[in-house]
Short mmCIF file of C-alpha atoms in Angstrom, two decimals:
data_model
loop_
_atom_site.label_atom_id
_atom_site.label_comp_id
_atom_site.label_asym_id
_atom_site.label_seq_id
_atom_site.Cartn_x
_atom_site.Cartn_y
_atom_site.Cartn_z
CA MET A 1 282.43 247.72 121.24
CA LEU A 2 285.95 247.27 119.93
CA ASP A 3 286.17 248.35 116.36
CA VAL A 4 289.03 246.36 114.88
CA GLN A 5 288.55 247.76 111.39
CA LYS A 6 289.87 251.18 112.67
CA ASP A 7 293.14 249.80 113.74
CA MET A 8 296.30 250.57 111.93
CA PRO A 9 296.99 247.80 109.39
CA ASP A 10 300.23 245.76 109.35
CA VAL A 11 300.97 246.85 105.80
CA ALA A 12 300.01 250.61 105.56
CA ILE A 13 299.06 250.65 101.83
CA PRO A 14 295.93 252.33 100.46
CA ILE A 15 293.15 250.06 98.87
CA ASP A 16 291.66 251.27 95.52
CA ARG A 17 288.24 249.30 96.11
CA VAL A 18 286.88 247.18 98.85
CA GLY A 19 283.39 246.10 99.52
CA VAL A 20 280.76 243.48 98.68
CA ARG A 21 280.12 241.66 95.59
CA SER A 22 277.26 239.78 93.84
CA VAL A 23 274.38 240.93 96.33
CA ARG A 24 270.98 239.66 94.67
CA MET A 25 268.11 242.06 94.76
CA PRO A 26 264.96 242.90 92.96
CA LEU A 27 265.46 245.94 90.78
CA CYS A 28 263.07 248.27 88.96
CA VAL A 29 264.25 249.84 85.67
CA ARG A 30 262.90 252.23 83.15
CA ASP A 31 261.11 250.72 80.23
CA ARG A 32 260.28 252.66 77.00
CA ALA A 33 257.31 250.47 76.14
CA ASN A 34 255.84 250.14 79.64
CA GLU A 35 257.53 252.91 81.60
CA LYS A 36 259.19 250.46 84.06
CA GLN A 37 259.98 246.65 84.36
CA SER A 38 261.06 244.40 87.20
CA THR A 39 264.22 242.36 87.02
CA VAL A 40 266.76 240.73 89.35
CA ALA A 41 270.23 242.40 89.78
CA GLU A 42 273.66 241.20 91.18
CA VAL A 43 275.07 244.38 92.84
CA ASP A 44 278.70 245.26 93.76
CA LEU A 45 279.17 247.94 96.43
CA THR A 46 282.83 249.35 96.99
CA VAL A 47 284.58 252.22 98.37
CA ASP A 48 288.38 253.25 98.71
CA LEU A 49 290.24 252.51 101.91
CA PRO A 50 293.11 254.74 103.24
CA SER A 51 296.40 253.19 104.50
CA SER A 52 295.52 254.14 108.03
CA PHE A 53 292.52 251.71 108.37
CA LYS A 54 292.80 247.83 108.82
CA GLY A 55 289.42 247.24 107.11
CA THR A 56 286.10 248.51 106.03
CA HIS A 57 282.64 247.85 107.56
CA MET A 58 280.95 245.29 105.18
CA SER A 59 277.70 245.30 106.89
CA ARG A 60 277.20 248.95 106.17
CA PHE A 61 277.19 248.41 102.41
CA VAL A 62 274.24 245.98 102.68
CA GLU A 63 272.48 248.32 105.07
CA ALA A 64 272.66 251.08 102.50
CA LEU A 65 271.20 248.71 99.86
CA GLU A 66 268.45 247.62 102.19
CA ASN A 67 267.45 251.25 102.90
CA TRP A 68 267.62 252.18 99.24
CA GLU A 69 264.35 252.35 96.98
CA GLY A 70 265.58 249.78 94.46
CA ARG A 71 264.89 251.69 91.26
CA ILE A 72 267.43 252.75 88.56
CA SER A 73 267.29 256.51 87.93
CA TYR A 74 269.98 259.19 88.00
CA ARG A 75 268.81 260.52 91.48
CA ALA A 76 268.22 257.20 92.95
CA VAL A 77 271.68 255.90 92.12
CA ARG A 78 273.36 259.18 93.18
CA ASP A 79 271.68 258.95 96.43
CA LEU A 80 272.67 255.33 97.00
CA LEU A 81 276.30 256.46 96.18
CA ALA A 82 276.05 259.45 98.56
CA SER A 83 274.70 257.04 101.45
CA ILE A 84 277.72 254.66 100.94
CA ARG A 85 280.18 257.47 100.99
CA GLU A 86 278.63 258.92 104.32
CA ARG A 87 278.40 255.50 106.01
CA LEU A 88 281.88 254.28 105.15
CA GLU A 89 283.40 257.67 105.60
CA ALA A 90 285.03 257.21 102.14
CA ARG A 91 286.38 259.55 99.44
CA SER A 92 284.84 257.64 96.60
CA ALA A 93 281.96 254.97 96.13
CA GLN A 94 281.06 252.82 93.42
CA VAL A 95 277.97 250.73 92.73
CA THR A 96 277.70 248.21 89.68
CA PHE A 97 274.25 246.64 88.78
CA ARG A 98 274.38 243.52 86.49
CA PHE A 99 270.88 242.46 85.22
CA PRO A 100 268.89 241.05 82.23
CA TYR A 101 266.78 243.59 80.38
CA SER A 102 263.89 242.19 78.44
CA ILE A 103 262.05 243.59 75.44
CA ARG A 104 259.05 241.98 73.56
CA LYS A 105 259.87 241.76 70.03
CA LYS A 106 257.87 240.99 66.83
CA ALA A 107 258.95 238.53 64.13
CA PRO A 108 259.52 240.44 60.90
CA VAL A 109 256.77 238.91 58.85
CA SER A 110 254.36 236.87 61.06
CA GLY A 111 254.45 239.27 63.87
CA ALA A 112 254.78 236.45 66.38
CA MET A 113 255.90 237.76 69.77
CA GLY A 114 258.89 236.70 71.75
CA VAL A 115 260.99 238.09 74.61
CA MET A 116 264.53 238.91 74.04
CA SER A 117 266.80 239.18 76.98
CA TYR A 118 269.94 241.44 76.96
CA ASP A 119 272.72 241.45 79.50
CA CYS A 120 273.20 244.98 80.95
CA VAL A 121 275.64 246.53 83.46
CA LEU A 122 275.31 250.02 84.99
CA THR A 123 278.18 251.34 87.03
CA GLY A 124 278.02 254.61 89.00
CA VAL A 125 281.02 256.42 90.90
CA LEU A 126 280.81 259.31 93.25
CA ASP A 127 283.88 261.00 94.67
CA GLU A 128 284.64 264.17 96.59
CA ARG A 129 283.65 266.25 93.44
CA LEU A 130 280.08 265.03 94.14
CA LYS A 131 279.22 264.76 90.59
CA PRO A 132 278.38 261.10 89.80
CA GLU A 133 279.66 259.53 86.58
CA PHE A 134 277.84 256.74 84.95
CA THR A 135 278.85 253.90 82.57
CA MET A 136 276.43 251.52 80.82
CA GLU A 137 277.35 248.23 79.27
CA ILE A 138 274.95 246.34 77.02
CA THR A 139 275.54 243.05 74.92
CA VAL A 140 273.46 242.59 71.81
CA PRO A 141 273.41 239.45 69.57
CA VAL A 142 273.08 239.83 65.91
CA MET A 143 273.58 237.52 62.84
CA THR A 144 276.41 238.13 60.30
CA VAL A 145 276.99 236.58 56.98
CA CYS A 146 280.63 236.60 55.72
CA PRO A 147 281.02 238.71 52.49
CA CYS A 148 284.16 236.85 51.57
CA SER A 149 282.46 233.47 51.66
CA LYS A 150 279.51 234.78 49.79
CA ALA A 151 281.80 236.36 46.94
CA ILE A 152 283.86 233.19 46.40
CA SER A 153 281.17 230.71 46.75
CA ASP A 154 278.87 229.43 43.80
CA GLU A 155 276.09 228.81 46.50
CA GLY A 156 275.57 230.17 50.00
CA ALA A 157 277.96 231.65 52.49
CA HIS A 158 278.94 230.80 56.15
CA SER A 159 276.78 232.73 58.82
CA GLN A 160 276.94 232.95 62.58
CA ARG A 161 275.78 234.77 65.54
CA THR A 162 277.75 237.80 66.65
CA LEU A 163 277.95 239.58 69.98
CA ILE A 164 278.16 243.36 70.04
CA HIS A 165 279.38 244.62 73.48
CA MET A 166 279.05 248.43 74.09
CA THR A 167 280.59 250.33 77.08
CA LEU A 168 278.84 253.70 77.05
CA LEU A 169 279.96 256.76 79.06
CA THR A 170 276.55 258.45 79.48
CA ASP A 171 275.97 262.20 79.82
CA GLY A 172 272.28 262.24 80.34
CA PHE A 173 269.31 259.79 80.25
CA SER A 174 269.02 257.47 77.16
CA TRP A 175 266.66 254.55 76.70
CA MET A 176 268.49 251.09 76.65
CA GLU A 177 266.28 250.21 73.75
CA ASP A 178 267.83 253.09 71.49
CA PHE A 179 271.33 251.47 71.95
CA ILE A 180 269.97 247.89 71.50
CA GLU A 181 268.32 248.88 68.18
CA LEU A 182 271.39 250.86 67.09
CA ALA A 183 273.31 247.59 67.46
CA GLU A 184 270.84 245.38 65.84
CA SER A 185 270.86 247.59 62.69
CA SER A 186 274.57 247.27 62.38
CA GLY A 187 274.97 243.56 61.45
CA SER A 188 273.50 241.53 58.68
CA SER A 189 270.18 240.83 60.61
CA PRO A 190 268.86 241.04 64.09
CA VAL A 191 268.16 237.74 65.87
CA TYR A 192 264.73 236.80 67.32
CA THR A 193 263.35 234.43 69.88
CA THR A 194 260.23 233.43 67.82
CA LEU A 195 260.34 232.83 64.17
CA LYS A 196 257.74 231.05 61.93
CA ARG A 197 258.72 229.63 58.50
CA GLU A 198 258.05 232.95 56.67
CA ASP A 199 260.17 234.72 59.13
CA GLU A 200 263.05 232.38 58.84
CA LYS A 201 262.93 232.85 55.05
CA TYR A 202 262.92 236.67 55.35
CA VAL A 203 265.64 236.66 57.93
CA THR A 204 267.87 234.48 55.83
CA GLU A 205 267.34 236.38 52.56
CA HIS A 206 267.87 239.85 54.47
CA ALA A 207 271.14 238.73 56.10
CA PHE A 208 272.47 237.36 52.88
CA ALA A 209 271.67 240.48 51.11
CA ASN A 210 273.74 242.48 53.84
CA PRO A 211 276.83 240.51 54.45
CA CYS A 212 279.22 242.05 57.19
CA PHE A 213 282.72 241.40 58.21
CA VAL A 214 283.14 241.71 62.07
CA GLU A 215 285.07 244.90 60.93
CA ASP A 216 282.10 246.25 59.29
CA VAL A 217 279.87 245.72 62.25
CA VAL A 218 282.26 247.52 64.70
CA ARG A 219 282.55 250.34 62.27
CA ASN A 220 278.66 250.65 61.98
CA VAL A 221 278.24 250.69 65.60
CA ALA A 222 280.94 253.26 66.15
CA LYS A 223 279.55 255.41 63.47
CA ARG A 224 276.02 255.48 64.91
CA LEU A 225 277.22 256.01 68.46
CA LYS A 226 279.42 259.03 67.46
CA GLU A 227 276.04 260.80 66.37
CA HIS A 228 274.36 259.92 69.76
CA PRO A 229 273.69 263.22 71.74
CA HIS A 230 274.05 261.83 75.29
CA LEU A 231 277.55 260.22 75.27
CA ARG A 232 280.93 261.23 76.49
CA GLY A 233 282.69 258.39 74.96
CA PHE A 234 282.26 254.63 74.21
CA GLN A 235 284.00 251.30 73.57
CA VAL A 236 282.62 248.69 71.16
CA GLN A 237 283.95 245.14 71.00
CA VAL A 238 282.43 242.86 68.61
CA GLU A 239 282.95 238.90 68.72
CA SER A 240 281.84 236.67 65.96
CA MET A 241 281.31 232.97 66.91
CA GLU A 242 282.70 231.66 63.67
CA SER A 243 280.69 228.73 62.31
CA ILE A 244 283.50 227.32 60.06
CA HIS A 245 286.51 228.03 62.17
CA ASN A 246 287.65 226.71 65.62
CA HIS A 247 288.15 230.15 66.93
CA ASN A 248 286.17 233.58 67.04
CA ALA A 249 286.79 236.79 65.22
CA THR A 250 286.92 240.06 67.21
CA ALA A 251 287.19 243.79 66.49
CA SER A 252 286.97 246.89 68.90
CA ILE A 253 286.86 250.49 68.73
CA ALA A 254 287.25 253.05 71.56
CA TYR A 255 286.30 256.87 71.12
CA ASN A 256 286.29 259.81 73.54
CA PHE A 257 284.39 262.93 72.61
CA SER A 258 286.44 265.27 74.72
#
């Protein structure tokens, strides 16, 4: 059958990435508490395209995903990337998984249980060197109390929810829980799904005893990430949803170990 994709394009310019985006599929990820958990991911699959080809074969991306085991591990993702490279006859292949990761979390005093959900992204790239590179992204909410507001006020201080977004260049396996706990310990207080009155009292008092600027939070996270044994580099962006301003506050740090 005629293969139009292999025709010469009208404009002979190579394409960096071409493929399919937001393919929904069930996914199994490793879980520190229960060994594994099931979630639903949106998956992007792309390859490079040389200037001599008019188009790529979109159906082959989905076929590779359908034949894949649907589990996040170094070997499994490497095998998926290798399959895409081979099927599409490409120099490099990239896969991105976007999914919620859930952790059952106890309230600090009552012990009431609640499920916290964290937005995660895992990206893998495989090129002709045949050594896959992985990037993990995790967004973690925390509470922050403004040190300036506390210092200048007779009573109270303004507080807000703050998002910590970590982009991690990994060099070996690490539990996502490790990075989540690292981030949660870097603000004024973690946040929780379920809180009884005694928990609210504790969280409020704990947060006000540990006020943090957005600058403090990003530095705290960066300091802890620098001590992690399985990272090649990272970028941390912190965004505070300011409660008394009509804008947000932000700070970021990038670091490469090489």
